[in-house]
Amino acid sequence: MSQAMKSRFPLFTSVTVAASLSYAFAQNYDTNNPVVQTFVGSGFYGYLDGQGTQTMFNNPSAVVGDSSSNLFVLDNSNYRIRKVTPDGTVSTFAGGGAGALPGYGTNVSLSSYTFGGYSTMAIDHSNTLWINAINGSAYLLRIGSDGYVSSSNPGLNLPGGLAVDSGNNLYISDYGAHKIYRYRTNGTFEVFVGSGNSGFVDGNGIFTSFGYPTALTVDQADNVYVFDGQTVRKINQNRDVTTIAGQPFVYSDADGVGTAATFNIVNGMCTDNSGNIFLATSMSIRRMSIATNVVTVAGSFSQAGYANGTGSAARFSGAHGVCFSQGMLFVADAGNQRIRSIAFNPSAQVVTGANLSLNTYPGLTITGIIGRTYQIQTSPDTVSWTAHANVLLSSSPYLWFDANPVAGNRYYRALLLP
């Protein structure tokens, strides 16, 4: 090992560094029957509002949920914030305009800002969005529930993750300064933990060190969790810092308990009401219990891709943001240009009568030549005929239905086109 490397990592021997390059791939899957589906996004990158899978995103890197079960997506490379209602309707909430900040909603432009990949968006209990952004310097963007967008420069270096506690205080990780900051509701901006020295020293307050703090989340008891250099570290409100999972610079993925679990990368984290921590780790979604038992919810440590289904069958590509909403987990799957949902122990639900309707539709059975085109014509009286649809026979007999409601008499015939 070179002298330069020895001075950079004085606590690690060459054996440890060599071990850090291995990939364990030990996966223990969640037993709560998680099922992954696509909520919105077509898989094509672009910009298109609409419904469900008839929409487009460009590198969606963070997702959060408000008190009305709406999702907000940081559509990174479109420089917009997209809103997704519970029924999957996608609209643009902010960005895409030409105006400078401050301003409202789609009137303003966010294209001069760049956004990181470490869940750089959070939502507070008043449904205000907070976003870390770079525009020459590091800025903190605030987007109110009314769509009003403003910015401030609190003096950050390289901001990473954001999270909010029960009192609406905002926590910001700064991997350039090796610190975690707290932005109080009274406007006070302060160092919460971290000496500014690079390292992995547990302790209290400023008598601690962080190596590369990025993704953040806060649990129901206001404990702050930060992903820091392949470890997960817990910070209570007394500012005590404890490493609870992972190992510094061990770039591998393995499920297990506490420091026996390892993480190659964590892009985003969130918590549920039971104290579980969910981690978006690019190709998989993992869960850490209160007892620090880490398991895989869905995805693979070794295979990226796109597939819906049960946990072990599902595939992700660049899973970044993650949040809980509507009783489900939602994932900003950046590489697949989709927002995915994960339901636990889902069961079939009976559709009520008010949401059902019984209809009858006329149709034709055509026995003809496969590969040829037939024209369906309609008439009210068998005298005057009007072209209604062209059908390419893919089988014979071929069953064709008229999806339009019929009022009065309507006759049908089919013509083989030349």
Short mmCIF file of C-alpha atoms in Angstrom, two decimals:
data_model
loop_
_atom_site.label_atom_id
_atom_site.label_comp_id
_atom_site.label_asym_id
_atom_site.label_seq_id
_atom_site.Cartn_x
_atom_site.Cartn_y
_atom_site.Cartn_z
CA MET A 1 0.00 0.00 0.00
CA SER A 2 1.29 3.44 -0.87
CA GLN A 3 2.19 5.99 1.79
CA ALA A 4 -0.55 8.23 0.40
CA MET A 5 -3.15 5.54 1.03
CA LYS A 6 -1.80 4.89 4.51
CA SER A 7 -2.20 8.51 5.48
CA ARG A 8 -5.72 8.62 3.98
CA PHE A 9 -6.93 5.50 5.79
CA PRO A 10 -4.71 5.10 8.87
CA LEU A 11 -7.08 2.70 10.61
CA PHE A 12 -7.28 0.12 7.83
CA THR A 13 -4.76 -2.50 6.79
CA SER A 14 -4.23 -3.74 3.28
CA VAL A 15 -6.29 -6.84 4.15
CA THR A 16 -9.29 -4.66 5.04
CA VAL A 17 -9.03 -2.67 1.83
CA ALA A 18 -8.86 -5.83 -0.23
CA ALA A 19 -11.95 -7.16 1.55
CA SER A 20 -13.81 -3.96 0.74
CA LEU A 21 -13.75 -4.85 -2.95
CA SER A 22 -15.63 -8.14 -2.51
CA TYR A 23 -19.33 -8.62 -3.13
CA ALA A 24 -21.12 -10.93 -0.75
CA PHE A 25 -24.61 -11.02 -2.37
CA ALA A 26 -26.13 -12.75 0.71
CA GLN A 27 -29.85 -11.97 0.50
CA ASN A 28 -32.57 -12.79 3.01
CA TYR A 29 -35.97 -11.85 1.62
CA ASP A 30 -38.77 -10.21 3.59
CA THR A 31 -41.46 -12.69 4.60
CA ASN A 32 -44.32 -10.15 4.48
CA ASN A 33 -45.13 -11.02 0.86
CA PRO A 34 -44.10 -7.72 -0.80
CA VAL A 35 -45.45 -7.24 -4.33
CA VAL A 36 -43.96 -4.66 -6.70
CA GLN A 37 -45.99 -2.89 -9.39
CA THR A 38 -45.56 0.14 -11.61
CA PHE A 39 -47.58 3.10 -10.36
CA VAL A 40 -46.72 5.77 -12.95
CA GLY A 41 -44.23 6.17 -15.78
CA SER A 42 -43.94 4.50 -19.16
CA GLY A 43 -40.27 3.54 -18.97
CA PHE A 44 -39.44 6.05 -21.72
CA TYR A 45 -37.50 9.09 -20.58
CA GLY A 46 -39.11 12.39 -21.48
CA TYR A 47 -41.65 14.84 -20.15
CA LEU A 48 -45.34 14.00 -20.33
CA ASP A 49 -48.12 14.59 -17.82
CA GLY A 50 -51.10 12.27 -17.87
CA GLN A 51 -52.36 9.12 -16.20
CA GLY A 52 -50.52 6.08 -14.89
CA THR A 53 -48.15 4.46 -17.33
CA GLN A 54 -49.07 6.96 -20.05
CA THR A 55 -46.61 9.46 -18.55
CA MET A 56 -42.90 10.20 -18.81
CA PHE A 57 -40.15 11.19 -16.38
CA ASN A 58 -36.46 11.91 -16.83
CA ASN A 59 -34.37 10.58 -13.95
CA PRO A 60 -36.90 10.73 -11.08
CA SER A 61 -34.55 10.80 -8.09
CA ALA A 62 -36.74 11.46 -5.05
CA VAL A 63 -40.35 10.86 -3.99
CA VAL A 64 -42.26 12.07 -0.92
CA GLY A 65 -45.91 11.91 0.16
CA ASP A 66 -48.12 14.64 1.63
CA SER A 67 -50.92 14.40 4.19
CA SER A 68 -53.50 13.82 1.44
CA SER A 69 -51.66 10.82 -0.07
CA ASN A 70 -50.37 12.82 -3.03
CA LEU A 71 -46.83 12.05 -4.15
CA PHE A 72 -44.27 14.65 -5.22
CA VAL A 73 -41.43 13.56 -7.47
CA LEU A 74 -38.14 15.35 -8.03
CA ASP A 75 -37.95 14.90 -11.80
CA ASN A 76 -34.25 15.57 -11.85
CA SER A 77 -33.34 15.96 -15.52
CA ASN A 78 -36.61 17.70 -16.39
CA TYR A 79 -35.90 20.31 -13.68
CA ARG A 80 -39.46 20.01 -12.43
CA ILE A 81 -41.43 18.84 -9.43
CA ARG A 82 -44.23 16.51 -10.51
CA LYS A 83 -47.36 15.81 -8.48
CA VAL A 84 -49.04 12.39 -8.53
CA THR A 85 -52.54 11.98 -7.09
CA PRO A 86 -53.66 8.69 -5.49
CA ASP A 87 -55.34 7.63 -8.74
CA GLY A 88 -52.07 8.03 -10.67
CA THR A 89 -52.73 11.40 -12.34
CA VAL A 90 -49.40 13.13 -13.01
CA SER A 91 -49.15 16.93 -13.31
CA THR A 92 -46.37 19.49 -13.02
CA PHE A 93 -46.31 21.26 -9.65
CA ALA A 94 -43.27 23.52 -10.06
CA GLY A 95 -40.66 24.34 -12.67
CA GLY A 96 -40.74 24.47 -16.44
CA GLY A 97 -41.43 28.20 -16.70
CA ALA A 98 -39.15 31.12 -17.53
CA GLY A 99 -39.36 33.20 -14.35
CA ALA A 100 -36.65 33.61 -11.74
CA LEU A 101 -37.09 32.75 -8.07
CA PRO A 102 -39.07 33.56 -6.05
CA GLY A 103 -42.27 32.80 -7.89
CA TYR A 104 -45.19 30.41 -8.22
CA GLY A 105 -45.36 26.89 -9.54
CA THR A 106 -44.88 26.40 -13.26
CA ASN A 107 -44.10 30.09 -13.79
CA VAL A 108 -40.57 29.62 -12.45
CA SER A 109 -37.55 27.93 -13.99
CA LEU A 110 -35.43 25.46 -12.02
CA SER A 111 -33.09 24.68 -14.93
CA SER A 112 -30.18 26.64 -13.44
CA TYR A 113 -30.07 24.24 -10.48
CA THR A 114 -28.61 20.77 -10.29
CA PHE A 115 -29.88 18.19 -7.84
CA GLY A 116 -27.92 15.40 -6.19
CA GLY A 117 -28.87 11.75 -6.08
CA TYR A 118 -29.23 11.25 -2.32
CA SER A 119 -32.97 11.83 -1.76
CA THR A 120 -32.42 15.56 -1.92
CA MET A 121 -36.09 16.34 -1.23
CA ALA A 122 -38.17 16.17 1.96
CA ILE A 123 -41.69 17.24 2.91
CA ASP A 124 -42.60 18.68 6.30
CA HIS A 125 -45.82 18.45 8.29
CA SER A 126 -47.26 21.59 6.65
CA ASN A 127 -46.79 19.92 3.24
CA THR A 128 -43.89 22.21 2.36
CA LEU A 129 -41.22 20.72 0.09
CA TRP A 130 -37.51 21.24 0.82
CA ILE A 131 -34.87 20.53 -1.81
CA ASN A 132 -31.08 20.65 -1.82
CA ALA A 133 -29.78 22.24 -5.02
CA ILE A 134 -26.57 23.60 -6.49
CA ASN A 135 -26.34 26.79 -8.55
CA GLY A 136 -22.71 27.77 -8.18
CA SER A 137 -23.26 27.61 -4.41
CA ALA A 138 -25.44 25.26 -2.39
CA TYR A 139 -29.04 26.44 -2.03
CA LEU A 140 -32.04 25.26 -0.06
CA LEU A 141 -35.23 25.49 -2.11
CA ARG A 142 -38.59 25.82 -0.36
CA ILE A 143 -41.85 25.08 -2.17
CA GLY A 144 -45.00 25.80 -0.18
CA SER A 145 -48.22 23.86 -0.54
CA ASP A 146 -49.48 26.82 -2.60
CA GLY A 147 -46.62 26.29 -5.08
CA TYR A 148 -44.62 29.35 -4.03
CA VAL A 149 -40.93 28.65 -4.71
CA SER A 150 -38.13 30.48 -2.89
CA SER A 151 -34.47 29.83 -2.16
CA SER A 152 -31.91 30.52 0.54
CA ASN A 153 -28.18 30.04 0.93
CA PRO A 154 -27.47 28.69 4.44
CA GLY A 155 -23.76 28.21 3.78
CA LEU A 156 -23.68 24.50 2.99
CA ASN A 157 -20.78 22.87 1.17
CA LEU A 158 -22.03 19.70 -0.56
CA PRO A 159 -25.52 18.95 0.77
CA GLY A 160 -26.79 15.39 0.58
CA GLY A 161 -29.95 14.14 2.28
CA LEU A 162 -32.87 15.91 3.92
CA ALA A 163 -35.30 14.78 6.62
CA VAL A 164 -37.88 16.34 8.96
CA ASP A 165 -38.66 15.52 12.60
CA SER A 166 -42.00 15.68 14.44
CA GLY A 167 -41.42 19.32 15.36
CA ASN A 168 -40.89 20.29 11.70
CA ASN A 169 -37.15 20.84 12.20
CA LEU A 170 -35.15 20.09 9.07
CA TYR A 171 -31.96 17.99 9.05
CA ILE A 172 -29.41 18.28 6.25
CA SER A 173 -26.36 16.09 5.68
CA ASP A 174 -23.30 17.83 4.21
CA TYR A 175 -20.78 15.33 2.87
CA GLY A 176 -18.39 18.14 1.96
CA ALA A 177 -18.31 19.47 5.52
CA HIS A 178 -18.66 16.01 7.18
CA LYS A 179 -21.50 17.32 9.34
CA ILE A 180 -25.24 17.02 9.95
CA TYR A 181 -27.01 20.38 10.29
CA ARG A 182 -30.36 21.23 11.85
CA TYR A 183 -32.55 24.04 10.54
CA ARG A 184 -34.96 24.91 13.33
CA THR A 185 -38.46 26.24 12.79
CA ASN A 186 -37.36 29.54 14.40
CA GLY A 187 -34.88 30.04 11.55
CA THR A 188 -31.77 28.98 13.49
CA PHE A 189 -29.27 27.03 11.39
CA GLU A 190 -26.88 24.98 13.52
CA VAL A 191 -24.48 22.06 13.53
CA PHE A 192 -26.34 19.09 14.99
CA VAL A 193 -23.45 16.59 15.02
CA GLY A 194 -20.01 16.31 13.47
CA SER A 195 -16.62 17.89 14.12
CA GLY A 196 -15.88 18.53 10.45
CA ASN A 197 -13.10 15.92 10.53
CA SER A 198 -13.47 13.03 8.12
CA GLY A 199 -13.82 9.69 9.88
CA PHE A 200 -16.17 7.29 11.64
CA VAL A 201 -15.91 8.21 15.30
CA ASP A 202 -19.07 7.68 17.39
CA GLY A 203 -19.71 9.93 20.37
CA ASN A 204 -21.72 13.03 21.18
CA GLY A 205 -22.41 16.21 19.24
CA ILE A 206 -19.40 17.87 17.67
CA PHE A 207 -17.09 15.26 19.22
CA THR A 208 -17.89 12.85 16.38
CA SER A 209 -16.75 12.42 12.83
CA PHE A 210 -18.44 11.46 9.57
CA GLY A 211 -16.87 10.21 6.38
CA TYR A 212 -19.44 10.80 3.63
CA PRO A 213 -22.91 11.45 5.12
CA THR A 214 -25.66 11.41 2.49
CA ALA A 215 -29.17 9.87 2.74
CA LEU A 216 -31.19 10.79 5.86
CA THR A 217 -34.43 9.80 7.54
CA VAL A 218 -36.10 10.44 10.93
CA ASP A 219 -38.23 7.92 12.85
CA GLN A 220 -41.31 8.46 15.05
CA ALA A 221 -39.10 9.04 18.12
CA ASP A 222 -37.11 11.73 16.28
CA ASN A 223 -34.00 9.59 15.96
CA VAL A 224 -32.04 10.63 12.89
CA TYR A 225 -30.49 7.98 10.64
CA VAL A 226 -27.75 8.77 8.14
CA PHE A 227 -26.01 6.63 5.54
CA ASP A 228 -22.31 7.38 5.94
CA GLY A 229 -19.58 5.64 3.99
CA GLN A 230 -21.27 2.20 3.78
CA THR A 231 -22.56 2.43 7.37
CA VAL A 232 -25.90 3.40 8.91
CA ARG A 233 -25.51 5.66 11.93
CA LYS A 234 -28.18 6.62 14.46
CA ILE A 235 -28.36 10.03 16.17
CA ASN A 236 -30.77 10.63 19.04
CA GLN A 237 -32.00 14.02 20.22
CA ASN A 238 -29.25 14.05 22.85
CA ARG A 239 -26.89 14.10 19.81
CA ASP A 240 -25.41 10.71 20.66
CA VAL A 241 -24.03 9.07 17.49
CA THR A 242 -23.93 5.26 17.19
CA THR A 243 -23.01 3.10 14.22
CA ILE A 244 -25.74 0.45 14.02
CA ALA A 245 -25.19 -1.31 10.67
CA GLY A 246 -22.67 -1.71 7.91
CA GLN A 247 -18.90 -1.36 7.87
CA PRO A 248 -16.83 1.63 6.66
CA PHE A 249 -15.68 1.24 3.05
CA VAL A 250 -16.90 -2.35 2.74
CA TYR A 251 -18.45 -2.00 -0.70
CA SER A 252 -20.64 -5.09 -0.73
CA ASP A 253 -24.27 -6.03 -0.17
CA ALA A 254 -25.14 -8.61 2.44
CA ASP A 255 -28.19 -8.97 4.65
CA GLY A 256 -27.68 -9.67 8.34
CA VAL A 257 -27.87 -8.10 11.78
CA GLY A 258 -26.11 -4.86 12.66
CA THR A 259 -22.55 -4.59 11.42
CA ALA A 260 -22.84 -8.04 9.84
CA ALA A 261 -25.05 -6.37 7.22
CA THR A 262 -23.17 -4.46 4.53
CA PHE A 263 -24.18 -1.86 1.95
CA ASN A 264 -22.57 -1.00 -1.35
CA ILE A 265 -24.68 2.12 -1.77
CA VAL A 266 -27.79 3.70 -0.27
CA ASN A 267 -29.46 6.47 -2.27
CA GLY A 268 -32.48 7.13 -0.09
CA MET A 269 -34.14 6.11 3.16
CA CYS A 270 -37.52 6.41 4.89
CA THR A 271 -39.23 5.05 7.99
CA ASP A 272 -42.62 3.55 8.74
CA ASN A 273 -44.78 3.87 11.86
CA SER A 274 -43.26 0.69 13.34
CA GLY A 275 -39.71 2.02 13.37
CA ASN A 276 -38.49 0.08 10.33
CA ILE A 277 -35.96 1.81 8.07
CA PHE A 278 -36.34 1.26 4.33
CA LEU A 279 -33.30 1.80 2.12
CA ALA A 280 -33.18 2.28 -1.65
CA THR A 281 -29.94 0.64 -2.73
CA SER A 282 -30.06 1.07 -6.52
CA MET A 283 -30.92 -2.51 -7.52
CA SER A 284 -32.88 -3.46 -4.41
CA ILE A 285 -35.04 -2.15 -1.57
CA ARG A 286 -33.95 -3.26 1.91
CA ARG A 287 -35.53 -3.04 5.36
CA MET A 288 -33.79 -2.66 8.73
CA SER A 289 -35.85 -3.46 11.82
CA ILE A 290 -35.57 -1.76 15.21
CA ALA A 291 -33.30 -4.66 16.19
CA THR A 292 -31.06 -3.77 13.16
CA ASN A 293 -31.95 -6.95 11.29
CA VAL A 294 -31.50 -6.11 7.60
CA VAL A 295 -33.44 -8.05 4.94
CA THR A 296 -34.25 -7.50 1.27
CA VAL A 297 -37.79 -6.35 0.50
CA ALA A 298 -37.48 -6.58 -3.28
CA GLY A 299 -34.91 -6.67 -6.03
CA SER A 300 -31.51 -8.27 -6.46
CA PHE A 301 -28.00 -7.43 -5.31
CA SER A 302 -26.51 -8.67 -8.58
CA GLN A 303 -29.10 -8.02 -11.31
CA ALA A 304 -30.47 -4.66 -12.40
CA GLY A 305 -33.46 -4.46 -14.72
CA TYR A 306 -37.19 -3.95 -14.81
CA ALA A 307 -39.65 -6.53 -13.56
CA ASN A 308 -42.77 -6.39 -11.42
CA GLY A 309 -43.86 -9.19 -9.13
CA THR A 310 -42.99 -10.64 -5.76
CA GLY A 311 -39.94 -9.42 -3.90
CA SER A 312 -37.38 -11.88 -5.24
CA ALA A 313 -38.72 -11.62 -8.81
CA ALA A 314 -38.83 -7.80 -8.98
CA ARG A 315 -35.98 -5.83 -10.53
CA PHE A 316 -34.93 -2.17 -10.19
CA SER A 317 -32.41 0.00 -11.99
CA GLY A 318 -31.15 2.97 -10.02
CA ALA A 319 -33.71 3.00 -7.19
CA HIS A 320 -33.19 6.35 -5.46
CA GLY A 321 -35.99 7.92 -3.44
CA VAL A 322 -38.35 5.94 -1.26
CA CYS A 323 -41.36 6.94 0.87
CA PHE A 324 -44.44 5.56 2.59
CA SER A 325 -47.89 6.70 1.45
CA GLN A 326 -51.35 5.11 1.09
CA GLY A 327 -50.14 2.18 3.21
CA MET A 328 -47.57 1.27 0.57
CA LEU A 329 -43.93 1.91 -0.19
CA PHE A 330 -43.18 4.03 -3.27
CA VAL A 331 -39.82 4.00 -5.05
CA ALA A 332 -38.35 6.52 -7.47
CA ASP A 333 -36.80 4.02 -9.90
CA ALA A 334 -34.62 6.51 -11.76
CA GLY A 335 -33.02 4.17 -14.29
CA ASN A 336 -36.40 2.74 -15.28
CA GLN A 337 -38.05 6.21 -15.45
CA ARG A 338 -40.89 4.98 -13.26
CA ILE A 339 -42.43 5.32 -9.81
CA ARG A 340 -42.94 1.82 -8.43
CA SER A 341 -45.23 0.73 -5.59
CA ILE A 342 -44.62 -2.06 -3.09
CA ALA A 343 -47.60 -3.51 -1.23
CA PHE A 344 -47.21 -5.92 1.67
CA ASN A 345 -49.45 -8.97 1.96
CA PRO A 346 -51.83 -7.61 -0.68
CA SER A 347 -55.22 -9.29 -0.97
CA ALA A 348 -57.89 -9.29 -3.64
CA GLN A 349 -60.55 -6.64 -3.06
CA VAL A 350 -64.15 -6.98 -4.14
CA VAL A 351 -65.28 -4.15 -6.41
CA THR A 352 -68.55 -2.70 -5.09
CA GLY A 353 -71.67 -2.60 -7.18
CA ALA A 354 -71.49 1.17 -7.48
CA ASN A 355 -68.24 0.74 -9.41
CA LEU A 356 -69.54 -1.93 -11.75
CA SER A 357 -71.76 -1.68 -14.81
CA LEU A 358 -73.11 -4.41 -17.06
CA ASN A 359 -73.11 -3.68 -20.78
CA THR A 360 -73.80 -5.68 -23.93
CA TYR A 361 -71.87 -5.07 -27.13
CA PRO A 362 -72.63 -6.24 -30.67
CA GLY A 363 -69.97 -8.14 -32.53
CA LEU A 364 -69.09 -10.16 -35.59
CA THR A 365 -67.34 -13.48 -36.08
CA ILE A 366 -65.32 -13.30 -39.29
CA THR A 367 -64.11 -16.47 -40.94
CA GLY A 368 -61.63 -15.34 -43.55
CA ILE A 369 -58.03 -15.12 -44.72
CA ILE A 370 -55.43 -14.59 -41.99
CA GLY A 371 -53.21 -11.61 -42.75
CA ARG A 372 -55.80 -9.83 -44.90
CA THR A 373 -57.66 -6.64 -43.96
CA TYR A 374 -61.43 -6.53 -43.63
CA GLN A 375 -63.55 -3.40 -43.39
CA ILE A 376 -66.43 -3.40 -40.91
CA GLN A 377 -69.39 -1.35 -42.13
CA THR A 378 -72.56 -0.32 -40.31
CA SER A 379 -76.01 0.67 -41.48
CA PRO A 380 -79.28 1.75 -39.82
CA ASP A 381 -81.41 0.21 -42.57
CA THR A 382 -79.22 -2.18 -44.68
CA VAL A 383 -79.44 0.37 -47.52
CA SER A 384 -76.80 3.01 -46.74
CA TRP A 385 -73.52 1.68 -45.33
CA THR A 386 -70.74 3.55 -43.53
CA ALA A 387 -67.18 2.38 -42.91
CA HIS A 388 -66.74 1.78 -39.19
CA ALA A 389 -63.37 0.03 -38.67
CA ASN A 390 -60.61 -1.86 -40.48
CA VAL A 391 -59.52 -5.19 -38.99
CA LEU A 392 -56.38 -7.17 -39.84
CA LEU A 393 -57.24 -10.81 -39.30
CA SER A 394 -54.73 -12.40 -36.93
CA SER A 395 -56.77 -15.60 -36.64
CA SER A 396 -59.75 -17.28 -38.23
CA PRO A 397 -62.46 -17.31 -37.01
CA TYR A 398 -61.88 -13.78 -35.67
CA LEU A 399 -64.19 -12.25 -33.06
CA TRP A 400 -64.65 -8.46 -33.33
CA PHE A 401 -66.62 -6.31 -30.87
CA ASP A 402 -68.07 -2.83 -31.33
CA ALA A 403 -67.06 -0.96 -28.16
CA ASN A 404 -69.48 1.90 -28.95
CA PRO A 405 -72.95 1.89 -27.40
CA VAL A 406 -75.77 1.10 -29.79
CA ALA A 407 -78.88 3.28 -29.96
CA GLY A 408 -81.71 1.96 -32.12
CA ASN A 409 -81.11 -0.50 -34.96
CA ARG A 410 -77.63 -1.08 -36.33
CA TYR A 411 -76.59 -3.63 -38.94
CA TYR A 412 -73.05 -4.86 -39.63
CA ARG A 413 -71.22 -6.38 -42.54
CA ALA A 414 -67.57 -7.10 -43.39
CA LEU A 415 -65.80 -6.50 -46.72
CA LEU A 416 -62.50 -8.09 -47.75
CA LEU A 417 -60.30 -5.21 -48.92
CA PRO A 418 -58.07 -5.62 -51.97
#
